[in-house]
């Protein structure tokens, strides 16, 4: 679109009462064609561009006006609605004009080209959100939450991202930052005015306890990163068992269609197969794996190794056994996730009538026990995401705040280490060293919130957005 822009002398004059910034334009809605598309313009020329294209002199902020959009030659481009949002009460903090037009690539391209002729330029990926960040409309965790909300593929992911966009995580981080700043201010006051008579004695043990308690809280919050990422990206559930334990049959039943090849011959599955569903709003990646047994077959052995790798990395393992046959000699799965024992072929007489009542019994052929299995899987994963031990509540809404990115966890752990060093320094190294460490912890929290984040980090974060957001 940039090639269609004309020289500065032909553009609309920038209003002197507005912010000094570029005016940007881009398609703000999904790929075309579509029933309706929205072209967004943000910056000091937003209102003049809306007036020029629509022919309307007045816009009441927040109200849509139906009009015919015309190009610089007066020819009709499309008929649609124009809405104006006055800064700073807008998403970006600047004036915004949105053109709601028919979802044709030809129409939206033409509106963008005409906006460029009037002084705008094409927006970069995430630039509208970057304007909002720079104007203080969003902090950095909220920016990241907005990207997560746009990418959400499940109800749990949506709810988690929306809570953080509403400032849930930011509030927790600010509540950690405030006492750190208070401790820092007290330490620096002692260093600057320690000789003054009206400066009271410093309770070093109490301050050490406070710093260590803050560090422990940060470490606990950082430890929620895996659970937070699972809420957004979904959990991985692997099926484990001997050949012919019914893994592929159950895998297909959980998906509701045939995805894996099923055959009575042992060792049919040689590689891992993945597919996703979202039971009860939780995104789950189901992983069918090769049967685990001793074998001299090179390909089957390779499949076994892949199966064991997936088992080790899964959030939850379903350990399947053929309930109608004698138990297979199989080592317990080793990994980071929980394990649920499942007896398959429950529509057939059990091999042993006194099988463990805690084990789930299912029949993929008849559907017996599938609902109970899914309920148990979802409940177990919810417990993991909430950091709850088995037997606890499973309501994610009641769970504590989690961090959802490794950046968050890394920063929290660095700040916690700084506070631990500050507490230790109070005992032997002196106030100067404690103040330096506390200052570093405060800087790290500012970096996490986006107050002093490096430009290269910001560039990575904003590049995650599409053009138009």
Tab-separated table of C-alpha atoms in Angstrom:
chain	number	residue	atom	x	y	z
A	1	UNK	CA	0.000	0.000	0.000
A	2	UNK	CA	2.924	2.337	0.648
A	3	UNK	CA	3.583	2.750	-3.062
A	4	UNK	CA	0.223	4.537	-3.392
A	5	UNK	CA	1.088	7.326	-0.953
A	6	UNK	CA	1.756	10.799	-2.341
A	7	UNK	CA	4.093	13.556	-1.203
A	8	UNK	CA	3.723	15.384	2.085
A	9	UNK	CA	2.504	18.571	0.378
A	10	UNK	CA	-0.630	16.737	-0.830
A	11	UNK	CA	-1.498	15.288	2.567
A	12	UNK	CA	-3.920	16.631	5.112
A	13	UNK	CA	-2.367	19.018	7.654
A	14	UNK	CA	-1.632	17.486	11.040
A	15	UNK	CA	-3.844	19.103	13.707
A	16	UNK	CA	-1.623	20.983	16.157
A	17	UNK	CA	-3.742	19.980	19.163
A	18	UNK	CA	-3.166	16.261	18.804
A	19	UNK	CA	-0.232	13.931	19.529
A	20	UNK	CA	2.934	14.100	17.477
A	21	UNK	CA	2.999	10.627	15.971
A	22	UNK	CA	2.494	8.864	12.677
A	23	UNK	CA	-0.995	8.035	11.512
A	24	UNK	CA	-1.204	4.352	10.644
A	25	UNK	CA	-3.751	2.289	8.739
A	26	UNK	CA	-4.398	-1.428	8.301
A	27	UNK	CA	-7.093	-4.050	7.923
A	28	UNK	CA	-8.114	-4.949	11.482
A	29	UNK	CA	-10.239	-8.011	10.783
A	30	UNK	CA	-9.642	-11.572	9.641
A	31	UNK	CA	-8.449	-12.622	6.162
A	32	UNK	CA	-10.801	-11.863	3.299
A	33	UNK	CA	-13.267	-12.360	1.721
A	34	UNK	CA	-15.768	-11.901	4.537
A	35	UNK	CA	-19.182	-10.400	5.127
A	36	UNK	CA	-17.780	-7.327	6.852
A	37	UNK	CA	-14.266	-5.944	7.199
A	38	UNK	CA	-12.878	-3.191	9.409
A	39	UNK	CA	-10.104	-0.846	8.306
A	40	UNK	CA	-8.542	0.956	11.274
A	41	UNK	CA	-6.762	4.319	11.229
A	42	UNK	CA	-4.958	5.615	14.340
A	43	UNK	CA	-3.113	8.864	14.850
A	44	UNK	CA	-3.526	12.636	14.521
A	45	UNK	CA	-4.958	12.398	10.991
A	46	UNK	CA	-7.634	9.839	11.864
A	47	UNK	CA	-10.466	12.366	12.090
A	48	UNK	CA	-9.474	14.378	8.971
A	49	UNK	CA	-9.179	11.131	6.997
A	50	UNK	CA	-12.615	9.999	8.169
A	51	UNK	CA	-14.054	13.378	7.200
A	52	UNK	CA	-12.383	13.350	3.786
A	53	UNK	CA	-13.438	9.819	2.829
A	54	UNK	CA	-16.979	10.056	4.192
A	55	UNK	CA	-17.820	13.633	3.370
A	56	UNK	CA	-19.110	14.058	6.922
A	57	UNK	CA	-17.987	17.119	8.854
A	58	UNK	CA	-19.037	15.985	12.318
A	59	UNK	CA	-18.479	12.694	14.172
A	60	UNK	CA	-19.863	11.984	17.609
A	61	UNK	CA	-17.266	9.725	19.279
A	62	UNK	CA	-18.416	6.145	19.575
A	63	UNK	CA	-21.398	6.467	17.225
A	64	UNK	CA	-21.477	4.861	13.777
A	65	UNK	CA	-22.475	6.893	10.743
A	66	UNK	CA	-23.647	5.335	7.491
A	67	UNK	CA	-22.109	6.956	4.452
A	68	UNK	CA	-20.637	6.510	0.997
A	69	UNK	CA	-16.858	6.444	1.029
A	70	UNK	CA	-15.293	8.293	-1.892
A	71	UNK	CA	-11.762	8.452	-3.235
A	72	UNK	CA	-9.821	11.633	-3.986
A	73	UNK	CA	-11.512	11.883	-7.405
A	74	UNK	CA	-14.965	11.728	-5.839
A	75	UNK	CA	-15.717	8.213	-7.060
A	76	UNK	CA	-17.569	5.859	-4.731
A	77	UNK	CA	-15.407	3.166	-3.123
A	78	UNK	CA	-18.058	1.472	-0.972
A	79	UNK	CA	-20.987	2.153	1.305
A	80	UNK	CA	-20.565	1.366	4.982
A	81	UNK	CA	-20.220	2.713	8.487
A	82	UNK	CA	-17.603	5.014	9.980
A	83	UNK	CA	-17.012	5.312	13.718
A	84	UNK	CA	-14.617	7.718	15.426
A	85	UNK	CA	-12.972	7.288	18.848
A	86	UNK	CA	-11.307	10.361	20.299
A	87	UNK	CA	-8.022	9.951	22.111
A	88	UNK	CA	-7.035	9.414	24.833
A	89	UNK	CA	-10.283	7.468	25.390
A	90	UNK	CA	-9.514	4.918	22.699
A	91	UNK	CA	-7.693	1.600	22.400
A	92	UNK	CA	-4.425	3.165	21.231
A	93	UNK	CA	-4.738	6.387	23.236
A	94	UNK	CA	-4.747	8.328	19.955
A	95	UNK	CA	-7.639	9.340	17.706
A	96	UNK	CA	-9.017	6.301	15.867
A	97	UNK	CA	-11.309	6.044	12.853
A	98	UNK	CA	-12.739	2.687	11.804
A	99	UNK	CA	-14.311	1.992	8.434
A	100	UNK	CA	-16.778	-0.914	8.497
A	101	UNK	CA	-17.073	-1.946	4.863
A	102	UNK	CA	-17.835	-5.015	2.773
A	103	UNK	CA	-15.237	-7.726	3.234
A	104	UNK	CA	-13.687	-7.523	-0.202
A	105	UNK	CA	-9.949	-7.317	-0.702
A	106	UNK	CA	-10.499	-4.745	-3.436
A	107	UNK	CA	-12.586	-2.552	-1.133
A	108	UNK	CA	-10.256	-2.705	1.875
A	109	UNK	CA	-7.164	-2.168	-0.247
A	110	UNK	CA	-8.769	0.891	-1.786
A	111	UNK	CA	-9.692	2.371	1.584
A	112	UNK	CA	-6.124	1.831	2.809
A	113	UNK	CA	-4.626	3.405	-0.317
A	114	UNK	CA	-6.872	6.453	0.012
A	115	UNK	CA	-5.938	6.804	3.682
A	116	UNK	CA	-2.269	6.750	2.646
A	117	UNK	CA	-2.900	9.468	0.077
A	118	UNK	CA	-4.340	11.523	2.902
A	119	UNK	CA	-1.238	11.146	5.065
A	120	UNK	CA	-1.366	7.768	6.782
A	121	UNK	CA	1.149	4.975	6.335
A	122	UNK	CA	0.702	1.177	6.467
A	123	UNK	CA	0.919	-0.171	10.016
A	124	UNK	CA	3.573	-2.633	11.105
A	125	UNK	CA	2.616	-5.879	12.908
A	126	UNK	CA	1.321	-5.062	16.377
A	127	UNK	CA	1.723	-1.323	15.927
A	128	UNK	CA	-1.771	-0.418	17.122
A	129	UNK	CA	-1.123	-2.366	20.323
A	130	UNK	CA	2.305	-0.774	20.602
A	131	UNK	CA	0.672	2.651	20.507
A	132	UNK	CA	-1.640	1.524	23.329
A	133	UNK	CA	1.390	0.368	25.342
A	134	UNK	CA	3.302	3.587	24.755
A	135	UNK	CA	0.293	5.655	25.781
A	136	UNK	CA	-0.098	3.700	29.021
A	137	UNK	CA	-3.351	2.015	28.026
A	138	UNK	CA	-1.807	-1.436	28.566
A	139	UNK	CA	1.218	-2.686	30.486
A	140	UNK	CA	3.428	-5.405	29.048
A	141	UNK	CA	1.698	-8.420	30.694
A	142	UNK	CA	-1.593	-7.086	29.310
A	143	UNK	CA	-0.053	-6.747	25.848
A	144	UNK	CA	1.056	-10.379	26.022
A	145	UNK	CA	-2.381	-11.386	27.307
A	146	UNK	CA	-3.993	-9.671	24.325
A	147	UNK	CA	-1.823	-11.734	21.977
A	148	UNK	CA	-2.817	-14.856	23.919
A	149	UNK	CA	-6.500	-13.948	23.745
A	150	UNK	CA	-6.339	-13.505	19.978
A	151	UNK	CA	-4.613	-16.892	19.664
A	152	UNK	CA	-6.869	-18.686	22.186
A	153	UNK	CA	-8.167	-22.044	20.912
A	154	UNK	CA	-10.114	-23.187	23.959
A	155	UNK	CA	-12.471	-21.866	26.601
A	156	UNK	CA	-9.862	-22.280	29.332
A	157	UNK	CA	-7.271	-20.443	27.225
A	158	UNK	CA	-9.740	-17.649	26.508
A	159	UNK	CA	-10.665	-17.221	30.177
A	160	UNK	CA	-7.031	-17.233	31.280
A	161	UNK	CA	-5.949	-14.659	28.697
A	162	UNK	CA	-8.944	-12.417	29.381
A	163	UNK	CA	-8.262	-12.426	33.132
A	164	UNK	CA	-4.695	-11.294	32.499
A	165	UNK	CA	-5.846	-8.697	29.970
A	166	UNK	CA	-8.094	-7.342	32.728
A	167	UNK	CA	-4.965	-6.872	34.859
A	168	UNK	CA	-5.065	-9.942	37.115
A	169	UNK	CA	-1.351	-10.710	36.786
A	170	UNK	CA	-0.374	-7.041	36.646
A	171	UNK	CA	-2.056	-6.411	39.995
A	172	UNK	CA	-0.132	-9.264	41.607
A	173	UNK	CA	3.142	-7.982	40.176
A	174	UNK	CA	2.442	-4.449	41.381
A	175	UNK	CA	1.652	-5.811	44.836
A	176	UNK	CA	5.100	-7.425	44.842
A	177	UNK	CA	6.852	-4.363	43.481
A	178	UNK	CA	5.418	-1.894	46.034
A	179	UNK	CA	6.957	-3.475	49.173
A	180	UNK	CA	10.269	-3.894	47.339
A	181	UNK	CA	10.296	-0.161	46.639
A	182	UNK	CA	9.435	0.585	50.252
A	183	UNK	CA	12.343	-1.513	51.504
A	184	UNK	CA	14.627	0.144	48.963
A	185	UNK	CA	13.487	3.607	50.039
A	186	UNK	CA	14.109	2.771	53.679
A	187	UNK	CA	17.585	1.427	52.968
A	188	UNK	CA	18.554	4.436	50.867
A	189	UNK	CA	17.204	6.783	53.525
A	190	UNK	CA	19.508	5.147	56.087
A	191	UNK	CA	22.439	5.476	53.701
A	192	UNK	CA	21.734	9.147	52.927
A	193	UNK	CA	20.566	10.376	56.331
A	194	UNK	CA	21.820	7.749	58.797
A	195	UNK	CA	23.655	10.357	60.868
A	196	UNK	CA	20.535	12.458	61.461
A	197	UNK	CA	19.079	12.234	64.955
A	198	UNK	CA	15.463	11.785	63.788
A	199	UNK	CA	16.234	8.655	61.766
A	200	UNK	CA	15.008	5.649	63.769
A	201	UNK	CA	16.802	2.366	64.211
A	202	UNK	CA	16.426	-0.206	61.444
A	203	UNK	CA	14.851	-3.542	62.398
A	204	UNK	CA	17.174	-5.742	60.374
A	205	UNK	CA	15.636	-9.135	61.271
A	206	UNK	CA	12.143	-7.922	60.318
A	207	UNK	CA	13.408	-6.544	57.021
A	208	UNK	CA	15.243	-9.779	56.275
A	209	UNK	CA	12.065	-11.756	56.944
A	210	UNK	CA	10.103	-9.456	54.647
A	211	UNK	CA	12.625	-9.778	51.824
A	212	UNK	CA	12.723	-13.553	52.110
A	213	UNK	CA	8.928	-13.769	52.196
A	214	UNK	CA	8.720	-11.665	49.022
A	215	UNK	CA	11.334	-13.877	47.369
A	216	UNK	CA	9.398	-17.007	48.302
A	217	UNK	CA	6.195	-15.538	46.835
A	218	UNK	CA	8.004	-14.733	43.584
A	219	UNK	CA	9.446	-18.236	43.384
A	220	UNK	CA	6.018	-19.762	43.958
A	221	UNK	CA	4.516	-17.579	41.233
A	222	UNK	CA	7.318	-18.490	38.830
A	223	UNK	CA	6.633	-22.172	39.499
A	224	UNK	CA	3.158	-21.785	37.974
A	225	UNK	CA	4.602	-21.161	34.493
A	226	UNK	CA	4.074	-24.705	33.258
A	227	UNK	CA	0.475	-24.710	34.449
A	228	UNK	CA	-0.134	-21.282	32.941
A	229	UNK	CA	1.271	-22.300	29.574
A	230	UNK	CA	-0.859	-25.456	29.635
A	231	UNK	CA	-3.985	-23.343	30.171
A	232	UNK	CA	-3.201	-21.339	27.055
A	233	UNK	CA	-1.589	-23.932	24.808
A	234	UNK	CA	-3.407	-27.012	26.053
A	235	UNK	CA	-2.219	-30.162	27.791
A	236	UNK	CA	-0.561	-33.217	26.294
A	237	UNK	CA	-2.082	-36.591	27.145
A	238	UNK	CA	-0.194	-39.687	25.987
A	239	UNK	CA	-1.575	-43.231	25.683
A	240	UNK	CA	0.838	-45.849	26.993
A	241	UNK	CA	0.665	-49.624	26.981
A	242	UNK	CA	1.710	-52.903	25.453
A	243	UNK	CA	0.826	-53.811	21.856
A	244	UNK	CA	-2.883	-54.552	21.425
A	245	UNK	CA	-3.806	-52.808	24.675
A	246	UNK	CA	-6.373	-50.793	22.716
A	247	UNK	CA	-4.496	-47.493	22.482
A	248	UNK	CA	-5.312	-46.663	18.873
A	249	UNK	CA	-8.943	-47.752	19.253
A	250	UNK	CA	-9.364	-45.530	22.294
A	251	UNK	CA	-7.491	-42.722	20.534
A	252	UNK	CA	-10.022	-42.827	17.673
A	253	UNK	CA	-12.945	-42.975	20.110
A	254	UNK	CA	-11.702	-39.906	21.989
A	255	UNK	CA	-11.485	-38.003	18.701
A	256	UNK	CA	-14.847	-39.193	17.472
A	257	UNK	CA	-13.433	-40.392	14.154
A	258	UNK	CA	-10.830	-42.804	12.785
A	259	UNK	CA	-7.419	-41.179	12.847
A	260	UNK	CA	-5.102	-44.071	13.759
A	261	UNK	CA	-4.874	-47.386	11.964
A	262	UNK	CA	-6.306	-50.236	14.048
A	263	UNK	CA	-5.481	-53.891	13.418
A	264	UNK	CA	-5.396	-57.078	15.464
A	265	UNK	CA	-1.749	-57.625	14.528
A	266	UNK	CA	0.514	-56.412	17.370
A	267	UNK	CA	2.844	-53.526	16.588
A	268	UNK	CA	0.613	-51.832	14.001
A	269	UNK	CA	1.416	-48.369	15.404
A	270	UNK	CA	5.080	-47.595	14.740
A	271	UNK	CA	5.099	-43.830	15.241
A	272	UNK	CA	3.355	-41.259	17.425
A	273	UNK	CA	0.114	-39.735	16.157
A	274	UNK	CA	-1.319	-36.479	17.533
A	275	UNK	CA	-4.746	-34.872	17.358
A	276	UNK	CA	-6.582	-32.246	19.397
A	277	UNK	CA	-10.004	-31.883	20.991
A	278	UNK	CA	-11.358	-29.464	23.603
A	279	UNK	CA	-13.518	-31.393	26.091
A	280	UNK	CA	-15.204	-29.061	28.588
A	281	UNK	CA	-13.330	-26.120	27.087
A	282	UNK	CA	-9.841	-27.505	27.792
A	283	UNK	CA	-7.554	-27.965	24.791
A	284	UNK	CA	-5.976	-31.440	24.846
A	285	UNK	CA	-3.437	-32.914	22.466
A	286	UNK	CA	-3.971	-36.683	22.498
A	287	UNK	CA	-0.893	-38.736	21.576
A	288	UNK	CA	-1.189	-42.313	20.373
A	289	UNK	CA	2.084	-44.172	20.811
A	290	UNK	CA	3.632	-47.430	19.721
A	291	UNK	CA	3.172	-50.439	21.966
A	292	UNK	CA	5.994	-50.959	24.441
A	293	UNK	CA	7.609	-54.402	24.415
A	294	UNK	CA	10.977	-56.028	23.854
A	295	UNK	CA	11.629	-56.403	20.133
A	296	UNK	CA	14.415	-57.050	17.644
A	297	UNK	CA	12.577	-55.162	14.910
A	298	UNK	CA	14.574	-51.967	14.244
A	299	UNK	CA	11.556	-49.868	13.184
A	300	UNK	CA	9.390	-51.043	16.065
A	301	UNK	CA	12.236	-50.354	18.502
A	302	UNK	CA	12.531	-46.817	17.150
A	303	UNK	CA	8.786	-46.374	17.649
A	304	UNK	CA	9.139	-47.617	21.214
A	305	UNK	CA	11.807	-44.987	21.931
A	306	UNK	CA	9.585	-42.250	20.519
A	307	UNK	CA	6.739	-43.503	22.687
A	308	UNK	CA	8.880	-43.322	25.817
A	309	UNK	CA	9.995	-39.773	24.959
A	310	UNK	CA	6.380	-38.646	24.604
A	311	UNK	CA	5.464	-40.367	27.867
A	312	UNK	CA	8.276	-38.544	29.657
A	313	UNK	CA	7.079	-35.129	28.420
A	314	UNK	CA	3.306	-35.611	28.714
A	315	UNK	CA	1.210	-33.740	31.270
A	316	UNK	CA	-0.890	-36.864	31.793
A	317	UNK	CA	-0.371	-40.509	30.830
A	318	UNK	CA	-3.186	-42.994	30.284
A	319	UNK	CA	-1.688	-46.391	31.119
A	320	UNK	CA	-3.818	-48.842	29.151
A	321	UNK	CA	-4.171	-52.554	29.802
A	322	UNK	CA	-6.406	-55.072	28.053
A	323	UNK	CA	-8.909	-55.817	30.817
A	324	UNK	CA	-9.919	-59.104	29.205
A	325	UNK	CA	-6.366	-60.510	29.121
A	326	UNK	CA	-3.703	-61.305	31.714
A	327	UNK	CA	-1.697	-58.186	32.705
A	328	UNK	CA	1.252	-57.404	30.456
A	329	UNK	CA	4.699	-57.213	31.976
A	330	UNK	CA	5.312	-53.538	31.500
A	331	UNK	CA	7.401	-51.028	33.510
A	332	UNK	CA	5.493	-48.057	34.981
A	333	UNK	CA	5.659	-44.975	32.731
A	334	UNK	CA	8.343	-42.505	33.764
A	335	UNK	CA	7.720	-38.810	33.299
A	336	UNK	CA	6.650	-35.489	34.756
A	337	UNK	CA	2.899	-35.984	34.482
A	338	UNK	CA	0.215	-37.823	36.393
A	339	UNK	CA	-0.767	-41.378	35.457
A	340	UNK	CA	-4.284	-42.825	35.167
A	341	UNK	CA	-4.718	-46.600	34.920
A	342	UNK	CA	-7.268	-47.608	32.295
A	343	UNK	CA	-8.601	-51.093	31.569
A	344	UNK	CA	-9.831	-51.391	28.000
A	345	UNK	CA	-12.389	-53.749	26.404
A	346	UNK	CA	-14.773	-53.329	29.349
A	347	UNK	CA	-17.608	-54.790	27.240
A	348	UNK	CA	-15.892	-58.196	27.529
A	349	UNK	CA	-15.673	-60.428	30.638
A	350	UNK	CA	-12.785	-59.212	32.820
A	351	UNK	CA	-9.761	-61.465	33.108
A	352	UNK	CA	-9.775	-60.951	36.872
A	353	UNK	CA	-13.073	-60.024	38.582
A	354	UNK	CA	-11.271	-58.258	41.468
A	355	UNK	CA	-9.436	-55.670	39.436
A	356	UNK	CA	-8.469	-52.446	41.218
A	357	UNK	CA	-11.662	-50.363	41.605
A	358	UNK	CA	-9.628	-47.175	41.203
A	359	UNK	CA	-8.784	-48.108	37.639
A	360	UNK	CA	-11.056	-46.745	34.953
A	361	UNK	CA	-12.810	-49.296	32.749
A	362	UNK	CA	-13.710	-48.320	29.189
A	363	UNK	CA	-14.853	-49.874	25.970
A	364	UNK	CA	-13.974	-47.856	22.914
A	365	UNK	CA	-16.162	-50.156	20.800
A	366	UNK	CA	-19.372	-49.599	22.808
A	367	UNK	CA	-18.574	-46.223	24.385
A	368	UNK	CA	-18.858	-47.641	27.897
A	369	UNK	CA	-16.918	-45.498	30.364
A	370	UNK	CA	-15.730	-42.904	27.819
A	371	UNK	CA	-17.589	-40.024	29.481
A	372	UNK	CA	-16.227	-40.985	32.899
A	373	UNK	CA	-12.730	-41.209	31.438
A	374	UNK	CA	-12.964	-37.746	29.875
A	375	UNK	CA	-14.322	-36.276	33.117
A	376	UNK	CA	-11.422	-37.764	35.045
A	377	UNK	CA	-8.858	-36.573	32.524
A	378	UNK	CA	-10.201	-33.009	32.544
A	379	UNK	CA	-10.447	-32.930	36.353
A	380	UNK	CA	-6.877	-34.206	36.722
A	381	UNK	CA	-5.519	-31.626	34.283
A	382	UNK	CA	-7.474	-28.851	35.971
A	383	UNK	CA	-5.922	-29.855	39.281
A	384	UNK	CA	-2.467	-29.679	37.739
A	385	UNK	CA	-3.124	-26.253	36.229
A	386	UNK	CA	-4.386	-24.944	39.535
A	387	UNK	CA	-1.473	-26.432	41.455
A	388	UNK	CA	-3.875	-28.571	43.493
A	389	UNK	CA	-2.959	-31.962	44.898
A	390	UNK	CA	-5.166	-34.954	44.019
A	391	UNK	CA	-8.478	-34.773	45.845
A	392	UNK	CA	-8.603	-30.954	45.893
A	393	UNK	CA	-10.983	-28.583	44.161
A	394	UNK	CA	-10.941	-28.589	40.370
A	395	UNK	CA	-12.538	-25.219	39.605
A	396	UNK	CA	-10.067	-23.181	37.569
A	397	UNK	CA	-11.951	-19.996	38.427
A	398	UNK	CA	-10.903	-20.450	42.044
A	399	UNK	CA	-7.259	-21.064	41.236
A	400	UNK	CA	-4.595	-18.534	42.105
A	401	UNK	CA	-3.007	-16.304	39.488
A	402	UNK	CA	-0.487	-18.022	37.223
A	403	UNK	CA	2.184	-16.715	34.902
A	404	UNK	CA	1.802	-17.805	31.302
A	405	UNK	CA	5.180	-17.109	29.742
A	406	UNK	CA	8.732	-18.199	30.424
A	407	UNK	CA	9.754	-14.528	30.354
A	408	UNK	CA	7.573	-13.977	33.413
A	409	UNK	CA	9.038	-16.933	35.287
A	410	UNK	CA	12.644	-16.021	34.465
A	411	UNK	CA	12.184	-12.421	35.629
A	412	UNK	CA	10.491	-13.484	38.856
A	413	UNK	CA	13.283	-15.929	39.668
A	414	UNK	CA	15.925	-13.252	39.027
A	415	UNK	CA	14.110	-10.801	41.278
A	416	UNK	CA	13.740	-13.472	43.960
A	417	UNK	CA	17.480	-14.177	43.841
A	418	UNK	CA	18.195	-10.459	44.200
A	419	UNK	CA	15.972	-10.216	47.269
A	420	UNK	CA	17.586	-13.283	48.833
A	421	UNK	CA	20.989	-11.671	48.361
A	422	UNK	CA	19.681	-8.418	49.816
A	423	UNK	CA	18.437	-10.261	52.897
A	424	UNK	CA	21.788	-12.015	53.305
A	425	UNK	CA	23.663	-8.727	52.851
A	426	UNK	CA	21.731	-7.158	55.703
A	427	UNK	CA	23.242	-9.761	58.004
A	428	UNK	CA	26.893	-9.260	57.133
A	429	UNK	CA	27.732	-7.194	54.037
A	430	UNK	CA	26.073	-3.905	54.925
A	431	UNK	CA	23.262	-1.654	53.783
A	432	UNK	CA	24.993	-0.582	50.566
A	433	UNK	CA	25.038	-4.128	49.173
A	434	UNK	CA	21.479	-4.809	50.328
A	435	UNK	CA	20.252	-1.610	48.675
A	436	UNK	CA	22.009	-2.512	45.395
A	437	UNK	CA	20.386	-5.954	45.332
A	438	UNK	CA	16.946	-4.560	46.204
A	439	UNK	CA	17.378	-1.968	43.462
A	440	UNK	CA	18.160	-4.744	40.974
A	441	UNK	CA	15.015	-6.635	42.027
A	442	UNK	CA	12.903	-3.508	41.500
A	443	UNK	CA	14.462	-3.001	38.064
A	444	UNK	CA	13.665	-6.598	37.130
A	445	UNK	CA	10.010	-6.149	38.131
A	446	UNK	CA	9.887	-2.920	36.104
A	447	UNK	CA	11.239	-4.880	33.141
A	448	UNK	CA	8.538	-7.496	33.644
A	449	UNK	CA	5.794	-4.859	33.755
A	450	UNK	CA	7.241	-3.080	30.726
A	451	UNK	CA	8.332	0.123	32.461
A	452	UNK	CA	11.991	-0.290	31.471
A	453	UNK	CA	11.962	-3.244	29.076
A	454	UNK	CA	14.682	-3.373	26.401
A	455	UNK	CA	13.653	-2.516	22.852
A	456	UNK	CA	14.675	-5.923	21.488
A	457	UNK	CA	12.320	-7.653	23.957
A	458	UNK	CA	9.497	-5.311	22.976
A	459	UNK	CA	10.196	-6.012	19.316
A	460	UNK	CA	9.794	-9.759	19.836
A	461	UNK	CA	6.550	-9.303	21.779
A	462	UNK	CA	4.877	-6.945	19.313
A	463	UNK	CA	5.962	-9.028	16.326
A	464	UNK	CA	3.634	-11.763	17.583
A	465	UNK	CA	0.638	-9.679	16.535
A	466	UNK	CA	-0.801	-9.550	13.061
A	467	UNK	CA	-0.885	-6.342	11.065
A	468	UNK	CA	-4.011	-4.457	12.150
A	469	UNK	CA	-3.787	-5.217	15.866
